[in-house]
Coordinates of C-alpha atoms in Angstrom, one line a residue:
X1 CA 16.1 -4.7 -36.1
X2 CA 18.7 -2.4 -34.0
X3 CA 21.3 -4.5 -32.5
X4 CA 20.5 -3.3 -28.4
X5 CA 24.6 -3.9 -27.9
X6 CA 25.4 -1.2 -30.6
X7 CA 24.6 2.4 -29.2
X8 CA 22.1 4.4 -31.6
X9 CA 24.1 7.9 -33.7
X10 CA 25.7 10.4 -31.3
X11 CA 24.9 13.5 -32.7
X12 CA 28.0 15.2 -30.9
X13 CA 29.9 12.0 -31.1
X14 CA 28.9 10.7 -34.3
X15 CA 28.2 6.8 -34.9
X16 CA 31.1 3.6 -33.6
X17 CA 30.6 0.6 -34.7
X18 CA 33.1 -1.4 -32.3
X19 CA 37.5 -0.7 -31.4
X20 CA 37.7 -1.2 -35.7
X21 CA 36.9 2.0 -36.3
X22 CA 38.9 3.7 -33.2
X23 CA 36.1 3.2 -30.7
X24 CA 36.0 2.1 -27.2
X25 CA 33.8 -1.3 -26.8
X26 CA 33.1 -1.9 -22.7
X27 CA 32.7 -5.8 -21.6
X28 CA 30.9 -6.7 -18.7
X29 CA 32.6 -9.8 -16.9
X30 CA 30.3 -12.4 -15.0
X31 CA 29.4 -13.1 -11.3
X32 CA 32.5 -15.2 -11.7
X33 CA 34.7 -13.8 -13.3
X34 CA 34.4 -15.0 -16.3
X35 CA 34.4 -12.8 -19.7
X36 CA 30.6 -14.8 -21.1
X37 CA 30.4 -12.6 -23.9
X38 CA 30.8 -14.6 -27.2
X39 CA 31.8 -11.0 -28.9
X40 CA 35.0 -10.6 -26.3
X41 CA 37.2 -12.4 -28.4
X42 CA 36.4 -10.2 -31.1
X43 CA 36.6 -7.0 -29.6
X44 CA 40.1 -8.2 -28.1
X45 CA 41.9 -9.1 -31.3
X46 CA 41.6 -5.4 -32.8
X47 CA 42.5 -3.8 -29.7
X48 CA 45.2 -1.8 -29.1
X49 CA 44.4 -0.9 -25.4
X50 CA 42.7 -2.7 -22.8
X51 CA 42.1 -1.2 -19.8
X52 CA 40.6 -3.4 -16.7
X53 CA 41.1 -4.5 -13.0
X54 CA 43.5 -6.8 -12.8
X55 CA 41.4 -9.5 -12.1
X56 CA 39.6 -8.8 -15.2
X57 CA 42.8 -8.4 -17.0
X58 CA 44.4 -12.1 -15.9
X59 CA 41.1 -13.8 -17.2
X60 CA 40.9 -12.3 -20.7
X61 CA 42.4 -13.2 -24.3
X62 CA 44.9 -10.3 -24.5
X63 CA 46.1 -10.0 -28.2
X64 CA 49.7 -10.1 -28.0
X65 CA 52.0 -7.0 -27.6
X66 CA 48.4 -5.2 -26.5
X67 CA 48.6 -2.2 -23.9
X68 CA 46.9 -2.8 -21.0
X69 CA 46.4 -0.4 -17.3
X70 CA 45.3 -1.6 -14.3
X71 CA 42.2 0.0 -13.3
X72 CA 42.7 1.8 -10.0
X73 CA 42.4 5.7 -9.6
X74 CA 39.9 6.5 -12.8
X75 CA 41.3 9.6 -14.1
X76 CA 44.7 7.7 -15.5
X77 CA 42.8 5.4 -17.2
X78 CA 40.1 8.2 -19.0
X79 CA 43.4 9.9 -20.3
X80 CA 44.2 6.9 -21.7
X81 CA 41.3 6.2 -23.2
X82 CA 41.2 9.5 -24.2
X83 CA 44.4 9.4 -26.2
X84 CA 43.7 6.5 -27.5
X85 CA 40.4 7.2 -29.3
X86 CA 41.9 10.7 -30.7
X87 CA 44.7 8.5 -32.6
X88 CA 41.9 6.0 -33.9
X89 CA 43.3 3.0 -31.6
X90 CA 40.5 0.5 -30.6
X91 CA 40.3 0.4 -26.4
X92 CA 38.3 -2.3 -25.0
X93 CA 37.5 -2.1 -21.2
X94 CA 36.6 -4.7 -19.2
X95 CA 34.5 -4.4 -16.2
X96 CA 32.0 -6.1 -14.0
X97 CA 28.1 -7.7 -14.5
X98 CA 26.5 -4.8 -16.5
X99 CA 28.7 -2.2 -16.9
X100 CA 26.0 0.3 -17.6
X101 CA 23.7 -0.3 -14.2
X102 CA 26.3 1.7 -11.4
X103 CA 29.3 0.8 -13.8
X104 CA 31.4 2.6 -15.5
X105 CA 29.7 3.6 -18.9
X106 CA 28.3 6.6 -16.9
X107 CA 32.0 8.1 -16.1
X108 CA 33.0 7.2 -19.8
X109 CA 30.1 9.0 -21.5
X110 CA 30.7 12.2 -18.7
X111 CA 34.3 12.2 -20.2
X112 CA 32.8 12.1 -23.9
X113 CA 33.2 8.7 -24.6
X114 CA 30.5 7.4 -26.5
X115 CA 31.0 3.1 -25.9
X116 CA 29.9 0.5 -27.4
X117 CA 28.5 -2.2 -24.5
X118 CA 28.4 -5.9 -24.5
X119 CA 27.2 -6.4 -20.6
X120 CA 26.7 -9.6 -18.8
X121 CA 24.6 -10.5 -15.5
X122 CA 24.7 -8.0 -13.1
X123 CA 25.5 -8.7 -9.8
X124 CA 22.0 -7.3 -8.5
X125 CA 20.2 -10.1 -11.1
X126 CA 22.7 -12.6 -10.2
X127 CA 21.7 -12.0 -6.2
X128 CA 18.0 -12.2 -7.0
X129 CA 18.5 -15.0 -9.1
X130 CA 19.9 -17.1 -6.4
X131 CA 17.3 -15.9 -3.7
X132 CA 14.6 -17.1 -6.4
X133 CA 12.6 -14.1 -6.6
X134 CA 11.5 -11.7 -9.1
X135 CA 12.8 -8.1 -9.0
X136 CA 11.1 -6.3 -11.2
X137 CA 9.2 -4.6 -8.3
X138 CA 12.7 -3.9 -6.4
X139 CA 14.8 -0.5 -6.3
X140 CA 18.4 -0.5 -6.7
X141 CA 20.8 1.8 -4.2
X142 CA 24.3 2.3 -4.1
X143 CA 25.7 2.6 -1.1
X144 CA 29.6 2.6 -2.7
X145 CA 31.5 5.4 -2.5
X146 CA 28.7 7.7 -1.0
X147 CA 27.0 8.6 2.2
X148 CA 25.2 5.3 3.0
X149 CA 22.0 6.9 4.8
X150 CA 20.0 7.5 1.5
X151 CA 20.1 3.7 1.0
X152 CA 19.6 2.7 4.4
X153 CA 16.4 5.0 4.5
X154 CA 15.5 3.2 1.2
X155 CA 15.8 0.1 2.8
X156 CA 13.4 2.0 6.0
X157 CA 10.7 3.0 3.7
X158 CA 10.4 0.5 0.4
X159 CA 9.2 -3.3 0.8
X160 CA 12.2 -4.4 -1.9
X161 CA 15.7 -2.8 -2.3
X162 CA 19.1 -4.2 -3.0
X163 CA 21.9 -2.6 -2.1
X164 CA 25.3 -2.1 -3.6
X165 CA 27.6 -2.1 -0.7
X166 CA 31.0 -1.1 0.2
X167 CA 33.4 -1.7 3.2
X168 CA 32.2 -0.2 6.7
X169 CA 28.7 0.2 4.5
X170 CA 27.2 -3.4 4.4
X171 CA 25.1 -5.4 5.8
X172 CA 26.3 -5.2 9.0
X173 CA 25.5 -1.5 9.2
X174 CA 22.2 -1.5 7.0
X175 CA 21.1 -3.9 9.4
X176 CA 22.3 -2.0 12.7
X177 CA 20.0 0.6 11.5
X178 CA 17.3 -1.3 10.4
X179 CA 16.4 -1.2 14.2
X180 CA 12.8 -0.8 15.2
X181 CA 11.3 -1.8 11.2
X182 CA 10.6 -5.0 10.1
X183 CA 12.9 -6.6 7.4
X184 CA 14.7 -9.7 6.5
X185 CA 18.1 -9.7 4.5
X186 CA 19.5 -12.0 1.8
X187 CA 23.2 -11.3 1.6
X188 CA 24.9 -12.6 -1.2
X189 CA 28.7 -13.0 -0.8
X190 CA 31.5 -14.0 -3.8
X191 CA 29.2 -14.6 -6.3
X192 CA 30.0 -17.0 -9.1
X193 CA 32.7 -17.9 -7.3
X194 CA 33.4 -21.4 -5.7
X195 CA 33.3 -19.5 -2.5
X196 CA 29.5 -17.9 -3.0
X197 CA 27.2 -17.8 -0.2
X198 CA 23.5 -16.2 0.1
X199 CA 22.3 -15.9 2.9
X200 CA 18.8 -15.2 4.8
X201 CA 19.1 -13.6 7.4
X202 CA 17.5 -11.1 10.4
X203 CA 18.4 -7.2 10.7
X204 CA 19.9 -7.8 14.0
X205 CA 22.2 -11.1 13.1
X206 CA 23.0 -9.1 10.3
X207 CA 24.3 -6.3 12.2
X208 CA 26.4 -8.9 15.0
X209 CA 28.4 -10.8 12.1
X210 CA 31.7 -10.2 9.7
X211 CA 30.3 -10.0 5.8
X212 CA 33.0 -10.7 2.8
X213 CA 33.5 -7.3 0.4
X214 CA 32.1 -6.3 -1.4
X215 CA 28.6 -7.8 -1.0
X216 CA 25.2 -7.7 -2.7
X217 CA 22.2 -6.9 0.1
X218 CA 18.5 -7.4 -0.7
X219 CA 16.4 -6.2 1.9
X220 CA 12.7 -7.5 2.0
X221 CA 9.6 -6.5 3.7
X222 CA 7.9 -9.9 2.7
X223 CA 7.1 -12.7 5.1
X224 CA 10.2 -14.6 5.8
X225 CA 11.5 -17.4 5.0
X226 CA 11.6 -21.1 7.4
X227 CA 15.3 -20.1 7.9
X228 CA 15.3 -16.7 8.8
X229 CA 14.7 -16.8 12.5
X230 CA 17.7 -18.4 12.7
X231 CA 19.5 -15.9 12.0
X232 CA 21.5 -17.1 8.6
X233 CA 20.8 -20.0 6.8
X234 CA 22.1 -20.5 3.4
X235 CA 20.8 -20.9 0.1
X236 CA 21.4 -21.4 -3.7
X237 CA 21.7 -25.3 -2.2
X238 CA 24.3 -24.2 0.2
X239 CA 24.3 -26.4 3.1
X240 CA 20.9 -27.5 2.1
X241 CA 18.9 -24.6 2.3
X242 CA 15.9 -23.5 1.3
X243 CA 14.6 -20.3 -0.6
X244 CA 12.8 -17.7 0.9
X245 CA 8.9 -17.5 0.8
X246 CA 7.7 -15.2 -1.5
X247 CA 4.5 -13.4 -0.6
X248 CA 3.0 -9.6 -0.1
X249 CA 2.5 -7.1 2.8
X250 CA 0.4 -4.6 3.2
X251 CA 3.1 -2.0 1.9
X252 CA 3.0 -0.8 -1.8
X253 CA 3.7 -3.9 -4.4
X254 CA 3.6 -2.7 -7.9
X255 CA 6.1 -2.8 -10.6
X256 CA 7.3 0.8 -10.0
X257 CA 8.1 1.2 -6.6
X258 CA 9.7 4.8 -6.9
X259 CA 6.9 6.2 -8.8
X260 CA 4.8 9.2 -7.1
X261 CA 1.4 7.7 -6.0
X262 CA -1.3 7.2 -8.7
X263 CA -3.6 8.2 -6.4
X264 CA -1.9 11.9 -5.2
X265 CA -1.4 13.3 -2.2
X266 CA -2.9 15.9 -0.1
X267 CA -5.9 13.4 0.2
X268 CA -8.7 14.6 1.7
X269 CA -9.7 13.9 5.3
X270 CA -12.3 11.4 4.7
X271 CA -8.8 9.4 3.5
X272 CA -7.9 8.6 7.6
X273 CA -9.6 7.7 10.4
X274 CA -9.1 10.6 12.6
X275 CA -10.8 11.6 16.1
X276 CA -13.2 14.4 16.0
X277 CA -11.7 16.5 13.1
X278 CA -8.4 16.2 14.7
X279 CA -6.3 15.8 11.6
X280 CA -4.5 18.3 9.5
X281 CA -6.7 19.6 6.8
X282 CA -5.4 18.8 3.4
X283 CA -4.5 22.4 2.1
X284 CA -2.3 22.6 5.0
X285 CA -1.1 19.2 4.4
X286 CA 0.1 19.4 1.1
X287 CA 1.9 22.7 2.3
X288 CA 3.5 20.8 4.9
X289 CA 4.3 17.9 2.5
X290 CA 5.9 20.4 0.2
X291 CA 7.8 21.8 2.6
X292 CA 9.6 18.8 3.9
X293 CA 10.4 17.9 0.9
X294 CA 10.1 13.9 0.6
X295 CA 11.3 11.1 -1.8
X296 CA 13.4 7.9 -1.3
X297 CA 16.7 8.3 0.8
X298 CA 15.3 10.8 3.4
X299 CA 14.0 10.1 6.9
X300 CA 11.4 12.1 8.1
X301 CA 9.4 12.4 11.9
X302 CA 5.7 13.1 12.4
X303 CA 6.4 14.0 15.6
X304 CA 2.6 14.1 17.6
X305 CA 1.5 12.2 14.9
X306 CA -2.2 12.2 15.5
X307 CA -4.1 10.6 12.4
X308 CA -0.4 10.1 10.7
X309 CA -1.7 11.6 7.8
X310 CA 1.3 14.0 6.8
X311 CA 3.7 11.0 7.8
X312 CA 1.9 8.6 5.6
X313 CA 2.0 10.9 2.5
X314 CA 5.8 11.7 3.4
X315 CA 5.8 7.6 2.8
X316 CA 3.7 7.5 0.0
X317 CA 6.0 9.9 -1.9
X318 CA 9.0 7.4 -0.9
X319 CA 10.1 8.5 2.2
X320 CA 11.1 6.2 5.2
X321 CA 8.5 7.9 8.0
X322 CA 8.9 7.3 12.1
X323 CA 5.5 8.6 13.2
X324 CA 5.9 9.5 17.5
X325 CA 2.6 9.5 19.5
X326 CA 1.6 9.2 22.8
X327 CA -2.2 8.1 22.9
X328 CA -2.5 4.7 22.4
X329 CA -5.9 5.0 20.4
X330 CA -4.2 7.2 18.0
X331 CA -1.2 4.8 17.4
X332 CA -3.9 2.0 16.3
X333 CA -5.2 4.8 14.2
X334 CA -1.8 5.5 12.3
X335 CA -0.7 1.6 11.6
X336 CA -4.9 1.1 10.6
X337 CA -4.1 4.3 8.3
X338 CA -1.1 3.2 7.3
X339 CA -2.2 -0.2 6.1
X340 CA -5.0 1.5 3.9
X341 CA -2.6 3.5 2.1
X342 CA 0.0 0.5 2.0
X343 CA 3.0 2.1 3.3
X344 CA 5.1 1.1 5.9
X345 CA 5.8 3.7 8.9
X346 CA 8.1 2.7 12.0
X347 CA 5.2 4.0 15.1
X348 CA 6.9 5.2 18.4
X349 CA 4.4 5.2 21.2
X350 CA 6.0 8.2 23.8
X351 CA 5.8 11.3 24.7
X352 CA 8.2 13.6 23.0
X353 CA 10.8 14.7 23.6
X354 CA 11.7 12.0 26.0
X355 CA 10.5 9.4 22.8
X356 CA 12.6 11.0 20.6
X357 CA 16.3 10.1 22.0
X358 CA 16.7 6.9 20.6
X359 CA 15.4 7.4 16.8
X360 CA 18.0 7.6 14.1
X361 CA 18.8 11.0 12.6
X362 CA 16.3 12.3 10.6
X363 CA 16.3 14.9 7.4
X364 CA 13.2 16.6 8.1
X365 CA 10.8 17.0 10.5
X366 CA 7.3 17.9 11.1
X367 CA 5.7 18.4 14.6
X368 CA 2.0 18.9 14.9
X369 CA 1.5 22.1 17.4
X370 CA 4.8 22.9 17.5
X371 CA 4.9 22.3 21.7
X372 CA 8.1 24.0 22.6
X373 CA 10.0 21.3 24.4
X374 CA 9.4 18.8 21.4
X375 CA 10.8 21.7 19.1
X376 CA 14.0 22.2 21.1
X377 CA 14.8 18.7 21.2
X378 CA 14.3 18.7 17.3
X379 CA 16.3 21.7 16.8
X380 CA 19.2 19.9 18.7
X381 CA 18.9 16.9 16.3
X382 CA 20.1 19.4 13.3
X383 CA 17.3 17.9 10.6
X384 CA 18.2 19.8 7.4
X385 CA 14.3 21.0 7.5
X386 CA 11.6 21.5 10.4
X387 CA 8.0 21.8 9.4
X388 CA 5.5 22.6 12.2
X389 CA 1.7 24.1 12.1
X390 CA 0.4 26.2 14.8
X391 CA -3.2 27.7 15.5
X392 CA -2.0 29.3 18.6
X393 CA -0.7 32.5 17.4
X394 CA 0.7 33.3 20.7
X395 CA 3.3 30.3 20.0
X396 CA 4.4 31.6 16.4
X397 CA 6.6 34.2 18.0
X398 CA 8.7 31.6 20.0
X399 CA 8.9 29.1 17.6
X400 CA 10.4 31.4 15.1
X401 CA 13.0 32.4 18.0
X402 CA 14.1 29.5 19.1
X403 CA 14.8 27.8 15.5
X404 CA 16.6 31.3 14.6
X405 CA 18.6 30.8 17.9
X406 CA 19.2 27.0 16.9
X407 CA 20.9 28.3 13.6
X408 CA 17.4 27.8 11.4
X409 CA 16.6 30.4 8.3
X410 CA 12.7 30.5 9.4
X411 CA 9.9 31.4 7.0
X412 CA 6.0 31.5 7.3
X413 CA 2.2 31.8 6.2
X414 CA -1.0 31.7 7.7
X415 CA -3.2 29.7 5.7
X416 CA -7.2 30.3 5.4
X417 CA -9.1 28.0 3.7
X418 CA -12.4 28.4 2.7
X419 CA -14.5 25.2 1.3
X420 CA -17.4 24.9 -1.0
X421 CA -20.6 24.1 0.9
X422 CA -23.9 23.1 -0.3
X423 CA -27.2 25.3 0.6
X424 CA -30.8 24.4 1.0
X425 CA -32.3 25.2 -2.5
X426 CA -29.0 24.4 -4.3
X427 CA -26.9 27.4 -3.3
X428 CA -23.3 27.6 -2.5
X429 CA -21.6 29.0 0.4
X430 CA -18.0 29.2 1.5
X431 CA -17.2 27.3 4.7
X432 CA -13.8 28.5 6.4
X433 CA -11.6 26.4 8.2
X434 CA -9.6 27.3 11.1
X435 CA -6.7 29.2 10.3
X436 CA -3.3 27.4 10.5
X437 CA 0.6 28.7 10.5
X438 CA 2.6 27.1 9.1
X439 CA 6.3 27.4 9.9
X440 CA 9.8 25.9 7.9
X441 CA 12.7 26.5 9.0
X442 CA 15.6 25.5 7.2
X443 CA 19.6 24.8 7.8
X444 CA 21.5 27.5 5.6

């Protein structure tokens, strides 16, 4: 059987079998800090180079008289590793949990490194773990080092995500925008440690409170805990208390939570409750859909939502959706179709633009009609992309000027569809639908 800690033949790099033949071997250290690998020791007393934070660095076996760098800017270190591996001395690096899961194998093996990887528990298990839940179902952002609205807009649109943070990008900020969608938070602070904490928590006491960095964040669409409207109670034992309650929702709750829907999109209308036909009509739907462009990290509007059918695909391919409408019946009709499709859209009952002021930033937008006031306001939001359909052609001729006016690249069809119909006798015919432009325009 292939030992899983051994990588497989390189065919560029050709085949390492540890730092004994002139290889780098990367250790993951524990929650703690603690090097758990029984192989460390090993991989230590051949090494000529160890590089490592110096946290890492103080809790190891270094052999004596072995080089060692500080981990801080990267690029030193990869020359060093570099140089090392060209004059056949073994390099060991140490680094945190799994060192292959948002770690550092990935910048090793974009240098040309080909490691050898003996990982412990990463912090993302180790935070689950203590909140007693499976996470098999869960996706995993980062939110370290990069813009942090891709994995707040995760957190919007997906029922269980954990989140790798960073100072000024924690849980205090995750759950200031969390605002308006229903969540709990398990934050899970110097773990291992004799300081650890997890705790449960709201969105809003989230958001009003100091968090320790960096910090593990599990945000959760499942019915809270006992101890969550108190706005942070502790558990793993802490201070007594308890783990959250498991338990589903209505969202999506399968074992791969970023994968495109099994059942497809551009559904067809019988798919919604809708009043009188009043629905966009799946060819122009999955036009629409294309054109905006969803998948986990963006935020998207249905502005004049109607039947929230293009919203609730835009959620269905992984999207975090606020669907905006102003008739009350219609806002029943989009959580009802919402629920059926098991996806979780934030509805704003309001007229737009007015309704619109308060909403975070979204990346795309798609307005229904394409009424010009709600299209100005958009336009002044900058969204990266702005769908709308019209069947007025007298408004296609304004639209496109005021989004090139607003900066926009603008592009269009007019789309036709005609549908198969049965005759008396068993003849076909074609039945047209009412044609529909549709409009994107684009940031350049």
């Amino acid at each position: 059987m292939t030992d899983p800690s051994r990588p497989l033949a390189d065919p560029i790099a050709g085949s390492h079998d540890g730092p004994a033949r002139g290889g780098v071997t990367v250790v993951g250290i524990d929650a703690g800090g603690r090097p758990a690998n029984p192989e460390l020791a090993e991989a230590l007393a051949g090494a000529g180079l160890v590089v490592g934070a110096a946290r890492h660095l103080a809790v190891a076996p270094l052999p004596p008289g072995c080089a060692t760098v500080v981990l801080g800017p990267l690029a030193p270190a990869l020359d060093r590793l570099l140089a090392a591996v060209a004059v056949g001395t073994p390099a060991v690096v140490l680094a945190s949990g799994d060192p292959g899961f948002f770690g550092i194998v990935r910048r090793l093996r974009a240098a040309g490194l080909r490691p050898r990887v003996l990982p412990a528990v990463s912090s993302v298990a180790a935070a689950f773990a203590r909140a007693g839940r499976p996470w098999d179902d869960a996706v995993v952002v980062s939110a370290h080092g990069r813009d942090p609205r891709p994995a707040l807009n995760a957190c919007r649109a997906l029922p269980a995500v954990a989140v790798l943070t960073a100072p000024g990008a924690g849980a205090a900020e995750i759950g200031a925008g969390l605002a308006g969608w229903s969540r709990r938070l398990v934050v899970a602070e110097h773990l291992g440690t004799d300081a650890e904490r997890v705790t449960e928590t709201t969105p809003a006491a989230a958001a009003a409170r100091s968090w320790a960095d960096p910090h593990v964040l599990l945000c959760l669409a499942d019915p809270p805990g006992p101890s969550a409207a108190d706005g942070g109670a502790a558990l793993s034992g802490i201070d007594g208390g308890a783990a959250p309650a498991g338990g589903a929702t209505g969202m999506r709750w399968d074992n791969q939570p970023a994968a495109p829907p099994s059942g497809g999109w551009a559904l067809p209308e019988s798919a919604y409750a809708h009043r009188d036909s009043m629905i966009t009509k799946s060819e122009v739907r999955a036009l629409a859909v294309a054109r905006l462009r969803p998948r986990i990290g963006r935020l998207v509007w249905d502005v004049g939502a109607g039947s929230g059918s293009v919203g609730i695909e835009c959620a269905l391919l992984g999207a975090a959706v606020i669907a905006v409408e102003h008739d009350s019946r219609a806002v029943a009709r989009i959580r009802a179709n919402a629920a059926a499709h098991a996806v979780d859209l934030r509805v704003v009952a309001g007229h737009a633009p007015a309704a619109l002021d308060d909403l975070p930033d979204p990346d795309a937008v798609f307005l229904g009609g394409g009424a010009p006031q709600a299209l100005a306001a958009v336009a002044r939001r900058r969204p990266q992309r702005v769908v709308l359909t019209l069947a007025a052609v007298d408004r296609v001729g304004p639209a496109v000027g005021l989004l090139r006016d607003a900066g926009y690249t603008v592009e269009g069809s007019q789309l036709s569809a005609a549908r198969l119909a049965d005759l008396p006798g068993g003849s076909i015919r074609l039945a047209a639908t009412n044609p529909v432009v549709v409009l994107t325009g684009e940031q350049p």
